[in-house]
mmCIF file with all atom_site columns, C-alpha atoms in Angstrom:
data_model
loop_
_atom_site.group_PDB
_atom_site.id
_atom_site.type_symbol
_atom_site.label_atom_id
_atom_site.label_alt_id
_atom_site.label_comp_id
_atom_site.label_asym_id
_atom_site.label_entity_id
_atom_site.label_seq_id
_atom_site.pdbx_PDB_ins_code
_atom_site.Cartn_x
_atom_site.Cartn_y
_atom_site.Cartn_z
_atom_site.occupancy
_atom_site.B_iso_or_equiv
_atom_site.pdbx_formal_charge
_atom_site.auth_seq_id
_atom_site.auth_comp_id
_atom_site.auth_asym_id
_atom_site.auth_atom_id
_atom_site.pdbx_PDB_model_num
ATOM 1   C CA . MET T 1 1   ? 0.000   0.000   0.000  1.00 0.00 ? 1   MET T CA 1
ATOM 2   C CA . ALA T 1 2   ? 2.843   2.356   0.735  1.00 0.00 ? 2   ALA T CA 1
ATOM 3   C CA . LYS T 1 3   ? 3.988   1.883   -2.861 1.00 0.00 ? 3   LYS T CA 1
ATOM 4   C CA . GLN T 1 4   ? 0.598   3.051   -4.093 1.00 0.00 ? 4   GLN T CA 1
ATOM 5   C CA . ALA T 1 5   ? 0.789   6.145   -1.927 1.00 0.00 ? 5   ALA T CA 1
ATOM 6   C CA . ALA T 1 6   ? 4.293   6.943   -3.115 1.00 0.00 ? 6   ALA T CA 1
ATOM 7   C CA . SER T 1 7   ? 3.382   6.547   -6.774 1.00 0.00 ? 7   SER T CA 1
ATOM 8   C CA . GLY T 1 8   ? 0.232   8.645   -6.477 1.00 0.00 ? 8   GLY T CA 1
ATOM 9   C CA . SER T 1 9   ? -2.014  5.833   -7.760 1.00 0.00 ? 9   SER T CA 1
ATOM 10  C CA . VAL T 1 10  ? -4.620  5.864   -5.000 1.00 0.00 ? 10  VAL T CA 1
ATOM 11  C CA . ARG T 1 11  ? -8.227  5.661   -6.148 1.00 0.00 ? 11  ARG T CA 1
ATOM 12  C CA . GLY T 1 12  ? -10.015 8.966   -5.724 1.00 0.00 ? 12  GLY T CA 1
ATOM 13  C CA . SER T 1 13  ? -6.867  10.938  -4.996 1.00 0.00 ? 13  SER T CA 1
ATOM 14  C CA . ARG T 1 14  ? -4.437  12.801  -7.185 1.00 0.00 ? 14  ARG T CA 1
ATOM 15  C CA . THR T 1 15  ? -1.946  13.233  -4.339 1.00 0.00 ? 15  THR T CA 1
ATOM 16  C CA . GLY T 1 16  ? -1.656  9.636   -3.131 1.00 0.00 ? 16  GLY T CA 1
ATOM 17  C CA . ARG T 1 17  ? -1.110  10.832  0.436  1.00 0.00 ? 17  ARG T CA 1
ATOM 18  C CA . PRO T 1 18  ? -0.889  8.081   3.073  1.00 0.00 ? 18  PRO T CA 1
ATOM 19  C CA . ILE T 1 19  ? -4.239  9.015   4.646  1.00 0.00 ? 19  ILE T CA 1
ATOM 20  C CA . MET T 1 20  ? -5.902  8.707   1.236  1.00 0.00 ? 20  MET T CA 1
ATOM 21  C CA . ALA T 1 21  ? -4.276  5.320   0.654  1.00 0.00 ? 21  ALA T CA 1
ATOM 22  C CA . LEU T 1 22  ? -5.450  4.106   4.072  1.00 0.00 ? 22  LEU T CA 1
ATOM 23  C CA . LEU T 1 23  ? -9.000  5.367   3.597  1.00 0.00 ? 23  LEU T CA 1
ATOM 24  C CA . ASP T 1 24  ? -9.097  3.796   0.141  1.00 0.00 ? 24  ASP T CA 1
ATOM 25  C CA . LEU T 1 25  ? -8.082  0.411   1.559  1.00 0.00 ? 25  LEU T CA 1
ATOM 26  C CA . LEU T 1 26  ? -10.423 0.599   4.536  1.00 0.00 ? 26  LEU T CA 1
ATOM 27  C CA . GLY T 1 27  ? -13.290 1.735   2.338  1.00 0.00 ? 27  GLY T CA 1
ATOM 28  C CA . ARG T 1 28  ? -13.188 -1.392  0.207  1.00 0.00 ? 28  ARG T CA 1
ATOM 29  C CA . ARG T 1 29  ? -15.945 -3.894  0.740  1.00 0.00 ? 29  ARG T CA 1
ATOM 30  C CA . TRP T 1 30  ? -15.290 -6.179  3.738  1.00 0.00 ? 30  TRP T CA 1
ATOM 31  C CA . SER T 1 31  ? -11.943 -4.594  4.746  1.00 0.00 ? 31  SER T CA 1
ATOM 32  C CA . LEU T 1 32  ? -13.166 -3.061  7.994  1.00 0.00 ? 32  LEU T CA 1
ATOM 33  C CA . ARG T 1 33  ? -15.283 -6.102  8.805  1.00 0.00 ? 33  ARG T CA 1
ATOM 34  C CA . ILE T 1 34  ? -12.287 -8.414  8.398  1.00 0.00 ? 34  ILE T CA 1
ATOM 35  C CA . LEU T 1 35  ? -10.169 -6.258  10.706 1.00 0.00 ? 35  LEU T CA 1
ATOM 36  C CA . TRP T 1 36  ? -13.012 -6.092  13.215 1.00 0.00 ? 36  TRP T CA 1
ATOM 37  C CA . GLU T 1 37  ? -13.535 -9.850  13.247 1.00 0.00 ? 37  GLU T CA 1
ATOM 38  C CA . LEU T 1 38  ? -9.800  -10.479 13.715 1.00 0.00 ? 38  LEU T CA 1
ATOM 39  C CA . ARG T 1 39  ? -9.472  -8.079  16.646 1.00 0.00 ? 39  ARG T CA 1
ATOM 40  C CA . GLY T 1 40  ? -9.936  -10.861 19.207 1.00 0.00 ? 40  GLY T CA 1
ATOM 41  C CA . GLU T 1 41  ? -8.121  -13.903 17.927 1.00 0.00 ? 41  GLU T CA 1
ATOM 42  C CA . PRO T 1 42  ? -6.853  -15.450 14.701 1.00 0.00 ? 42  PRO T CA 1
ATOM 43  C CA . LEU T 1 43  ? -9.455  -17.141 12.512 1.00 0.00 ? 43  LEU T CA 1
ATOM 44  C CA . THR T 1 44  ? -9.234  -19.680 9.723  1.00 0.00 ? 44  THR T CA 1
ATOM 45  C CA . SER T 1 45  ? -10.505 -18.676 6.289  1.00 0.00 ? 45  SER T CA 1
ATOM 46  C CA . ARG T 1 46  ? -13.713 -20.602 6.888  1.00 0.00 ? 46  ARG T CA 1
ATOM 47  C CA . ALA T 1 47  ? -14.319 -19.127 10.346 1.00 0.00 ? 47  ALA T CA 1
ATOM 48  C CA . LEU T 1 48  ? -13.611 -15.651 9.023  1.00 0.00 ? 48  LEU T CA 1
ATOM 49  C CA . ARG T 1 49  ? -16.028 -16.166 6.141  1.00 0.00 ? 49  ARG T CA 1
ATOM 50  C CA . THR T 1 50  ? -18.711 -17.290 8.598  1.00 0.00 ? 50  THR T CA 1
ATOM 51  C CA . ALA T 1 51  ? -18.015 -14.281 10.837 1.00 0.00 ? 51  ALA T CA 1
ATOM 52  C CA . CYS T 1 52  ? -18.356 -12.048 7.778  1.00 0.00 ? 52  CYS T CA 1
ATOM 53  C CA . ASP T 1 53  ? -21.862 -13.281 6.992  1.00 0.00 ? 53  ASP T CA 1
ATOM 54  C CA . GLU T 1 54  ? -20.726 -15.682 4.283  1.00 0.00 ? 54  GLU T CA 1
ATOM 55  C CA . ALA T 1 55  ? -18.896 -13.086 2.221  1.00 0.00 ? 55  ALA T CA 1
ATOM 56  C CA . SER T 1 56  ? -17.822 -14.263 -1.206 1.00 0.00 ? 56  SER T CA 1
ATOM 57  C CA . PRO T 1 57  ? -14.648 -16.367 -0.867 1.00 0.00 ? 57  PRO T CA 1
ATOM 58  C CA . THR T 1 58  ? -13.133 -14.536 -3.844 1.00 0.00 ? 58  THR T CA 1
ATOM 59  C CA . VAL T 1 59  ? -13.722 -11.081 -2.375 1.00 0.00 ? 59  VAL T CA 1
ATOM 60  C CA . LEU T 1 60  ? -12.654 -12.203 1.079  1.00 0.00 ? 60  LEU T CA 1
ATOM 61  C CA . GLN T 1 61  ? -9.368  -13.581 -0.231 1.00 0.00 ? 61  GLN T CA 1
ATOM 62  C CA . ALA T 1 62  ? -8.752  -10.426 -2.277 1.00 0.00 ? 62  ALA T CA 1
ATOM 63  C CA . ARG T 1 63  ? -9.226  -8.262  0.825  1.00 0.00 ? 63  ARG T CA 1
ATOM 64  C CA . LEU T 1 64  ? -7.061  -10.543 2.944  1.00 0.00 ? 64  LEU T CA 1
ATOM 65  C CA . THR T 1 65  ? -4.315  -10.275 0.333  1.00 0.00 ? 65  THR T CA 1
ATOM 66  C CA . GLU T 1 66  ? -4.582  -6.476  0.332  1.00 0.00 ? 66  GLU T CA 1
ATOM 67  C CA . LEU T 1 67  ? -4.595  -6.299  4.127  1.00 0.00 ? 67  LEU T CA 1
ATOM 68  C CA . ARG T 1 68  ? -1.582  -8.625  4.287  1.00 0.00 ? 68  ARG T CA 1
ATOM 69  C CA . GLU T 1 69  ? 0.299   -6.523  1.731  1.00 0.00 ? 69  GLU T CA 1
ATOM 70  C CA . ALA T 1 70  ? -0.537  -3.415  3.775  1.00 0.00 ? 70  ALA T CA 1
ATOM 71  C CA . GLY T 1 71  ? 0.936   -5.068  6.884  1.00 0.00 ? 71  GLY T CA 1
ATOM 72  C CA . PHE T 1 72  ? -2.290  -5.275  8.921  1.00 0.00 ? 72  PHE T CA 1
ATOM 73  C CA . VAL T 1 73  ? -2.999  -9.009  8.677  1.00 0.00 ? 73  VAL T CA 1
ATOM 74  C CA . GLU T 1 74  ? -0.743  -12.044 8.720  1.00 0.00 ? 74  GLU T CA 1
ATOM 75  C CA . LEU T 1 75  ? -1.192  -15.736 8.083  1.00 0.00 ? 75  LEU T CA 1
ATOM 76  C CA . GLY T 1 76  ? -0.205  -17.662 11.183 1.00 0.00 ? 76  GLY T CA 1
ATOM 77  C CA . GLU T 1 77  ? 1.616   -20.971 11.421 1.00 0.00 ? 77  GLU T CA 1
ATOM 78  C CA . GLY T 1 78  ? -1.651  -22.818 12.092 1.00 0.00 ? 78  GLY T CA 1
ATOM 79  C CA . GLY T 1 79  ? -3.222  -21.447 8.928  1.00 0.00 ? 79  GLY T CA 1
ATOM 80  C CA . GLY T 1 80  ? -5.373  -18.837 10.643 1.00 0.00 ? 80  GLY T CA 1
ATOM 81  C CA . TYR T 1 81  ? -5.366  -15.150 9.889  1.00 0.00 ? 81  TYR T CA 1
ATOM 82  C CA . GLY T 1 82  ? -4.558  -12.681 12.637 1.00 0.00 ? 82  GLY T CA 1
ATOM 83  C CA . LEU T 1 83  ? -3.708  -9.050  13.108 1.00 0.00 ? 83  LEU T CA 1
ATOM 84  C CA . THR T 1 84  ? -0.121  -7.869  13.076 1.00 0.00 ? 84  THR T CA 1
ATOM 85  C CA . LEU T 1 85  ? 1.054   -5.321  15.639 1.00 0.00 ? 85  LEU T CA 1
ATOM 86  C CA . LEU T 1 86  ? 0.259   -2.618  13.105 1.00 0.00 ? 86  LEU T CA 1
ATOM 87  C CA . GLY T 1 87  ? -3.188  -4.134  12.574 1.00 0.00 ? 87  GLY T CA 1
ATOM 88  C CA . ARG T 1 88  ? -3.828  -4.132  16.316 1.00 0.00 ? 88  ARG T CA 1
ATOM 89  C CA . GLU T 1 89  ? -2.771  -0.508  16.510 1.00 0.00 ? 89  GLU T CA 1
ATOM 90  C CA . LEU T 1 90  ? -5.169  0.346   13.694 1.00 0.00 ? 90  LEU T CA 1
ATOM 91  C CA . CYS T 1 91  ? -8.041  -1.441  15.457 1.00 0.00 ? 91  CYS T CA 1
ATOM 92  C CA . GLU T 1 92  ? -7.266  0.445   18.662 1.00 0.00 ? 92  GLU T CA 1
ATOM 93  C CA . THR T 1 93  ? -7.735  3.696   16.753 1.00 0.00 ? 93  THR T CA 1
ATOM 94  C CA . PHE T 1 94  ? -11.270 2.516   15.879 1.00 0.00 ? 94  PHE T CA 1
ATOM 95  C CA . MET T 1 95  ? -12.307 1.945   19.480 1.00 0.00 ? 95  MET T CA 1
ATOM 96  C CA . PRO T 1 96  ? -13.218 5.580   20.313 1.00 0.00 ? 96  PRO T CA 1
ATOM 97  C CA . LEU T 1 97  ? -15.310 5.669   17.141 1.00 0.00 ? 97  LEU T CA 1
ATOM 98  C CA . HIS T 1 98  ? -16.904 2.348   18.111 1.00 0.00 ? 98  HIS T CA 1
ATOM 99  C CA . ARG T 1 99  ? -17.802 3.680   21.566 1.00 0.00 ? 99  ARG T CA 1
ATOM 100 C CA . PHE T 1 100 ? -19.219 6.851   20.022 1.00 0.00 ? 100 PHE T CA 1
ATOM 101 C CA . ALA T 1 101 ? -21.338 4.799   17.586 1.00 0.00 ? 101 ALA T CA 1
ATOM 102 C CA . GLU T 1 102 ? -22.685 2.693   20.454 1.00 0.00 ? 102 GLU T CA 1
ATOM 103 C CA . ARG T 1 103 ? -23.728 5.852   22.355 1.00 0.00 ? 103 ARG T CA 1
ATOM 104 C CA . TRP T 1 104 ? -25.164 7.419   19.217 1.00 0.00 ? 104 TRP T CA 1
ATOM 105 C CA . GLN T 1 105 ? -27.202 4.352   18.319 1.00 0.00 ? 105 GLN T CA 1
ATOM 106 C CA . GLY T 1 106 ? -28.420 3.816   21.883 1.00 0.00 ? 106 GLY T CA 1
#
C-alpha cells in the first residue's frame, strides 16, 4: 500500500497521500469487517467467512491479500489469519469511534 501512496495511484486521490491510501483500503468492501472480526483472535478462512456473513470467498481472499500486503494481517503458522502489531494498533484507533457509535445508536 505504501507503494501506491508513493506513486500517487490511490483511487479517488491525485496526491496519493498516506491518509488517502489508508481510507481507500479501509473503504473497500469487507476490509473493515475483516479487521473487526480479527481483533480478538486469529481465525481460519472458513471461520472468518462465517463471521463475515458468508462473504464471497473470492472477495474475502482479495481483501485478505490487500490487508496482508498493507501489513495489517498475517497468516499464522496454524493457517489462521490474525492481526499484526500494526493491525492491532489500527483497530485500537477505531475503538473511540466504536464507543461513540454505540452511544449514538443507543
